[in-house]
mmCIF file of C-alpha atoms in Angstrom:
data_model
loop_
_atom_site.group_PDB
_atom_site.id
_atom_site.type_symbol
_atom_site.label_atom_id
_atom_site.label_comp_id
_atom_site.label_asym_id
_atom_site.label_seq_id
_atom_site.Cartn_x
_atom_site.Cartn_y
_atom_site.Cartn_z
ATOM 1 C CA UNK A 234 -8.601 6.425 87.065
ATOM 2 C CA UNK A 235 -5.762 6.103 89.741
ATOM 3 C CA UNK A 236 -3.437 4.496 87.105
ATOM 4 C CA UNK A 237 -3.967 7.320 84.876
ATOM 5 C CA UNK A 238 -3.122 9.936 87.633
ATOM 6 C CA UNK A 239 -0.249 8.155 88.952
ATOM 7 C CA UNK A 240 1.201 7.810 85.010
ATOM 8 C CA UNK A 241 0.643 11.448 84.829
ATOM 9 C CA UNK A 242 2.363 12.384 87.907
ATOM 10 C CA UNK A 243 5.335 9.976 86.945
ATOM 11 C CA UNK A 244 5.628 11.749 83.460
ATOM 12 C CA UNK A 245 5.692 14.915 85.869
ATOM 13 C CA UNK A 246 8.624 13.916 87.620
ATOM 14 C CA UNK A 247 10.475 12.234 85.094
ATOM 15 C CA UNK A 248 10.280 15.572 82.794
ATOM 16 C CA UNK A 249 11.582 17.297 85.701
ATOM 17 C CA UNK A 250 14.427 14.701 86.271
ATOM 18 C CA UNK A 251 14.973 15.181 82.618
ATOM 19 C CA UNK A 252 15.611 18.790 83.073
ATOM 20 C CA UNK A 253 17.601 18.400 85.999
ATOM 21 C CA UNK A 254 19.925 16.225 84.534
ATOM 22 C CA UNK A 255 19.771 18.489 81.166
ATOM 23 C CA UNK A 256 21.164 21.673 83.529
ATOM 24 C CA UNK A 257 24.159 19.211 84.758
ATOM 25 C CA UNK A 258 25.317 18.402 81.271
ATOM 26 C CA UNK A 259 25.186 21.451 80.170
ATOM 27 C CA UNK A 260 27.405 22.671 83.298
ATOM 28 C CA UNK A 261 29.688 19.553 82.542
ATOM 29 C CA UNK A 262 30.413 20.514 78.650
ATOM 30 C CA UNK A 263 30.962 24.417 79.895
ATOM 31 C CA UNK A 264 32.969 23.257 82.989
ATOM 32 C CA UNK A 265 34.868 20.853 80.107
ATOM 33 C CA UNK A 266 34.815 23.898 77.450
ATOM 34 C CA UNK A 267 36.519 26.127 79.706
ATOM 35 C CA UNK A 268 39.418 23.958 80.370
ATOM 36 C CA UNK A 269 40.004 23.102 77.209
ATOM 37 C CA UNK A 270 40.004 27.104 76.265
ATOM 38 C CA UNK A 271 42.274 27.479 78.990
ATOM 39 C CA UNK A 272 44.421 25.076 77.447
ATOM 40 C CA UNK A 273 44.460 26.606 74.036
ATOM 41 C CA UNK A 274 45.154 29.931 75.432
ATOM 42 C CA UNK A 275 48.172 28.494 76.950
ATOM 43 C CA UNK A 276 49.340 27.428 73.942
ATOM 44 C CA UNK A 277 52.381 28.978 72.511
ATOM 45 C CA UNK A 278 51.300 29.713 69.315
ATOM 46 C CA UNK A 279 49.576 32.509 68.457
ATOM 47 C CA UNK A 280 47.199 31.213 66.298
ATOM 48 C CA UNK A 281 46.032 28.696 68.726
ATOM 49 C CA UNK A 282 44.948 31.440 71.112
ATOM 50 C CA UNK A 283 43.507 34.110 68.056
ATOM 51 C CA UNK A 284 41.797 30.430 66.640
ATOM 52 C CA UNK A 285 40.417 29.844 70.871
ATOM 53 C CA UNK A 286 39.240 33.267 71.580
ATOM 54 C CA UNK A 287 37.222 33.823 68.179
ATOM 55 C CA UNK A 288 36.052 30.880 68.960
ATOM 56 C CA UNK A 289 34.649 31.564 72.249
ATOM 57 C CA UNK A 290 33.414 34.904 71.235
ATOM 58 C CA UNK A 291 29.979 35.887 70.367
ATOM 59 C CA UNK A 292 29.978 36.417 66.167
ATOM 60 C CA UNK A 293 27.274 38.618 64.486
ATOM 61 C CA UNK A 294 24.978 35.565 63.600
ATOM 62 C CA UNK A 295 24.932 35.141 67.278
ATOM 63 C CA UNK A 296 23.583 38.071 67.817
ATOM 64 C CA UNK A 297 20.988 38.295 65.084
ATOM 65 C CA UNK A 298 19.233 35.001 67.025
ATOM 66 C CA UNK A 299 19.909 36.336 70.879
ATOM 67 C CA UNK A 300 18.531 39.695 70.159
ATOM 68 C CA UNK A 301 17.502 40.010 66.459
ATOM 69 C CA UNK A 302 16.489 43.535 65.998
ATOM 70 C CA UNK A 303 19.188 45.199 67.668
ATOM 71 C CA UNK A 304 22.386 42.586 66.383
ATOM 72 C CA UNK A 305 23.354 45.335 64.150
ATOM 73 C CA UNK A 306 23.583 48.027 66.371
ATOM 74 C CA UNK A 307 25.049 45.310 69.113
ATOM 75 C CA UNK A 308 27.362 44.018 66.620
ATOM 76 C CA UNK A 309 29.070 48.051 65.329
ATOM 77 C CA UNK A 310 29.703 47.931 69.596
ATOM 78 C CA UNK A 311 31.146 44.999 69.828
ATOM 79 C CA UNK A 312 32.734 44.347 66.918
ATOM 80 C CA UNK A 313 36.038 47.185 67.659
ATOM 81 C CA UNK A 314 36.246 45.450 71.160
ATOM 82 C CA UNK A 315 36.515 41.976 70.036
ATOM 83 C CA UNK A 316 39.425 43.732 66.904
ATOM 84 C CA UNK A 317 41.493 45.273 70.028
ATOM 85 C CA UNK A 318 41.269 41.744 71.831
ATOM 86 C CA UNK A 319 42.593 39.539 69.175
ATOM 87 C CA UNK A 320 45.038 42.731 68.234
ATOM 88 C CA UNK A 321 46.604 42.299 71.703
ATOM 89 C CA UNK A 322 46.249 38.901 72.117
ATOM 90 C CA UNK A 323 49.537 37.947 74.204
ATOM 91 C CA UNK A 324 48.164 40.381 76.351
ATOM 92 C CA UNK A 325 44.795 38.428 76.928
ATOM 93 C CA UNK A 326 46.083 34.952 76.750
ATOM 94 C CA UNK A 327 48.585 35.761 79.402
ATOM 95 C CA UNK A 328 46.156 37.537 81.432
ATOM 96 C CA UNK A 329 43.794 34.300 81.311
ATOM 97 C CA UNK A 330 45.954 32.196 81.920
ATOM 98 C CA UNK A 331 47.898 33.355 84.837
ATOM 99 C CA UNK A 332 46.300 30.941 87.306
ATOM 100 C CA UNK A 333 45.683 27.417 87.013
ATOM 101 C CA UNK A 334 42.210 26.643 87.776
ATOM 102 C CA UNK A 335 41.360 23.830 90.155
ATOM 103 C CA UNK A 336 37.495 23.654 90.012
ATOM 104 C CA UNK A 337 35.396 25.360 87.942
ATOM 105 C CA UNK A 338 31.437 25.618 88.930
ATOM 106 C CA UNK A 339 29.004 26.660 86.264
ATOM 107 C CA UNK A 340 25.677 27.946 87.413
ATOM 108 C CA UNK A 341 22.208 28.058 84.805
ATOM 109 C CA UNK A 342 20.926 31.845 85.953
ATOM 110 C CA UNK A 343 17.904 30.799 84.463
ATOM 111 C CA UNK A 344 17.672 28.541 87.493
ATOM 112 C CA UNK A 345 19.758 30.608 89.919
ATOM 113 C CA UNK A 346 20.220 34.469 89.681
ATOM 114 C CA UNK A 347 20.690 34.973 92.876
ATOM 115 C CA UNK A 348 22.747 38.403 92.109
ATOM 116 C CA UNK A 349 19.157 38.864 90.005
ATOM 117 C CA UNK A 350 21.312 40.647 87.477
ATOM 118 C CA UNK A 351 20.020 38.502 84.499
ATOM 119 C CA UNK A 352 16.229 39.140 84.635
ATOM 120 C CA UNK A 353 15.584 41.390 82.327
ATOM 121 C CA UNK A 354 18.107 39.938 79.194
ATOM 122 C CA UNK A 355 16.894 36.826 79.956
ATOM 123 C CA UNK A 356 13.368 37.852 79.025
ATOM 124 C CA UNK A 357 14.578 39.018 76.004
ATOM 125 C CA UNK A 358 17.005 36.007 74.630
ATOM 126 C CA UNK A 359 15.299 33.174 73.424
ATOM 127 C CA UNK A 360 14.458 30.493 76.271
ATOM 128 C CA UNK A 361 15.813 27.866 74.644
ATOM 129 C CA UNK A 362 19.103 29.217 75.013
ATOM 130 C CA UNK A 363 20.684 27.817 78.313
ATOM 131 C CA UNK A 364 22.470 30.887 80.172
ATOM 132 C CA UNK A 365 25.569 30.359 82.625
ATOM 133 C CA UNK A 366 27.882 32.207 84.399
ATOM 134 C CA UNK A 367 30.839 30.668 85.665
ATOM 135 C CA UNK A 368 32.892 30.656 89.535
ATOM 136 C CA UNK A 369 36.643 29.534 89.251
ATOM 137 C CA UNK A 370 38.556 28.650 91.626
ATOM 138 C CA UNK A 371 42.026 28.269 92.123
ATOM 139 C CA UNK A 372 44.841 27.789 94.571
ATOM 140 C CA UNK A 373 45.022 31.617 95.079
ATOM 141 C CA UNK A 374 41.219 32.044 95.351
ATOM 142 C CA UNK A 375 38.262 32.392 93.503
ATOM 143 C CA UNK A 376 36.877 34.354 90.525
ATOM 144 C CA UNK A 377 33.504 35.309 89.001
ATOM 145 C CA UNK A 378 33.160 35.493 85.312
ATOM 146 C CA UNK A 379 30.797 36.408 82.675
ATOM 147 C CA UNK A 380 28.091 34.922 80.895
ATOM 148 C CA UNK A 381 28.472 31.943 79.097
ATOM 149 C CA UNK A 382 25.480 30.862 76.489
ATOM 150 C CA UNK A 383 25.174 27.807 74.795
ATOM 151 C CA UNK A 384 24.103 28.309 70.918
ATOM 152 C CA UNK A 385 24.425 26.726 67.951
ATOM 153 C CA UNK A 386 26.121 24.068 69.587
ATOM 154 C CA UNK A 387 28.768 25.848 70.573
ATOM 155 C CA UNK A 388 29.951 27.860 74.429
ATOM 156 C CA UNK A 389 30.024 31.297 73.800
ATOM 157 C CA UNK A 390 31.619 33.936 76.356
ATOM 158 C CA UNK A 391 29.442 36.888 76.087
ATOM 159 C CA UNK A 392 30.683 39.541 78.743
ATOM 160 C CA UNK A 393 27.992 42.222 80.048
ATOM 161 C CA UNK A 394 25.223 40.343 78.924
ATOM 162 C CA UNK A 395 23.241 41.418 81.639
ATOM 163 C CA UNK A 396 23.930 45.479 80.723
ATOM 164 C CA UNK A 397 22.286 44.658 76.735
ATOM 165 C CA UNK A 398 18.376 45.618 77.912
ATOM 166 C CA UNK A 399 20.370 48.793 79.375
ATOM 167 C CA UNK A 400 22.134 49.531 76.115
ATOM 168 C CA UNK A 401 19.123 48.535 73.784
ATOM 169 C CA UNK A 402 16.677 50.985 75.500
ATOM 170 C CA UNK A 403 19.243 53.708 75.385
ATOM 171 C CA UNK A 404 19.228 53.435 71.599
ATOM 172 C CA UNK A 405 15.761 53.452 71.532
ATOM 173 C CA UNK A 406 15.262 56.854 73.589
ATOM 174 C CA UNK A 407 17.644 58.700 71.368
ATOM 175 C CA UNK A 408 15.645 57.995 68.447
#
């Protein structure tokens, strides 16, 4: 009987190891994504940076698995802002890229939301979906940024996250 506790409490541990380790690499391959986007922004063509930020950007199929009954409705919001970015996009890669970044610390809000800004999106996104946001830091100081979610194997950037409950019941009270 003690064997069979003491293999059960091992499992225990090792699962949460498991996890533990599973939150690092996924704030490795953001920390890794980021620099590489910051690279590509850089770049001096602009196709490399309209190419990096559509990349980076939530699409409509995103949306339709983070918060499937309102992705339309997200998507008609969203849609203009993300036109105007990659309309102006000297503007944007010039504005991301106007300090090099010296350390870059992702942090899983699922785990730590200390702001607790993310608790009520994150009920409503799937919770298999890891959820980040990001500190940078550079020579100059440091800088918050927004949400990062990791779907479809991919990083996605997905600014004001935490406002969608805010904007989904707002739609709902004007029906």
């Amino acid at each position: 009987m003690k064997s069979i506790i003491i293999c059960v409490c091992l499992l225990a541990i090792s699962n949460l190891a498991a996890e533990e380790n599973k939150a690092k690499d996924y704030a490795k391959s953001l920390s890794n994504r980021l620099k590489e986007f910051h690279k590509e922004m850089g770049d001096k063509s602009i196709d490399v940076q309209k190419k990096a930020l559509q990349d980076i950007l939530p699409r409509k199929a995103d949306l339709k698995i983070l918060f499937p009954k309102d992705a339309d409705m997200l998507w008609k919001k969203l849609e203009a802002h993300y036109k105007n970015l990659i309309k102006h996009i000297d503007k944007v890669a010039a504005e991301l890229t106007g300090r090099e970044w010296t350390k870059i610390r992702a942090i899983d809000v699922r785990e730590n939301d200390v702001s607790e800004r993310y608790g009520e999106v994150l009920k409503l996104i799937p919770k298999n979906i890891p959820v980040f946001r990001v500190v940078k830091k550079s020579k100059k100081g440091s800088a918050g940024s927004s949400s990062y979610l990791f779907l479809d194997e991919r990083w996605i950037h997905f600014q004001g996250l935490e406002v969608i409950p805010e904007i989904i019941s707002q739609k709902e009270t004007k029906k």
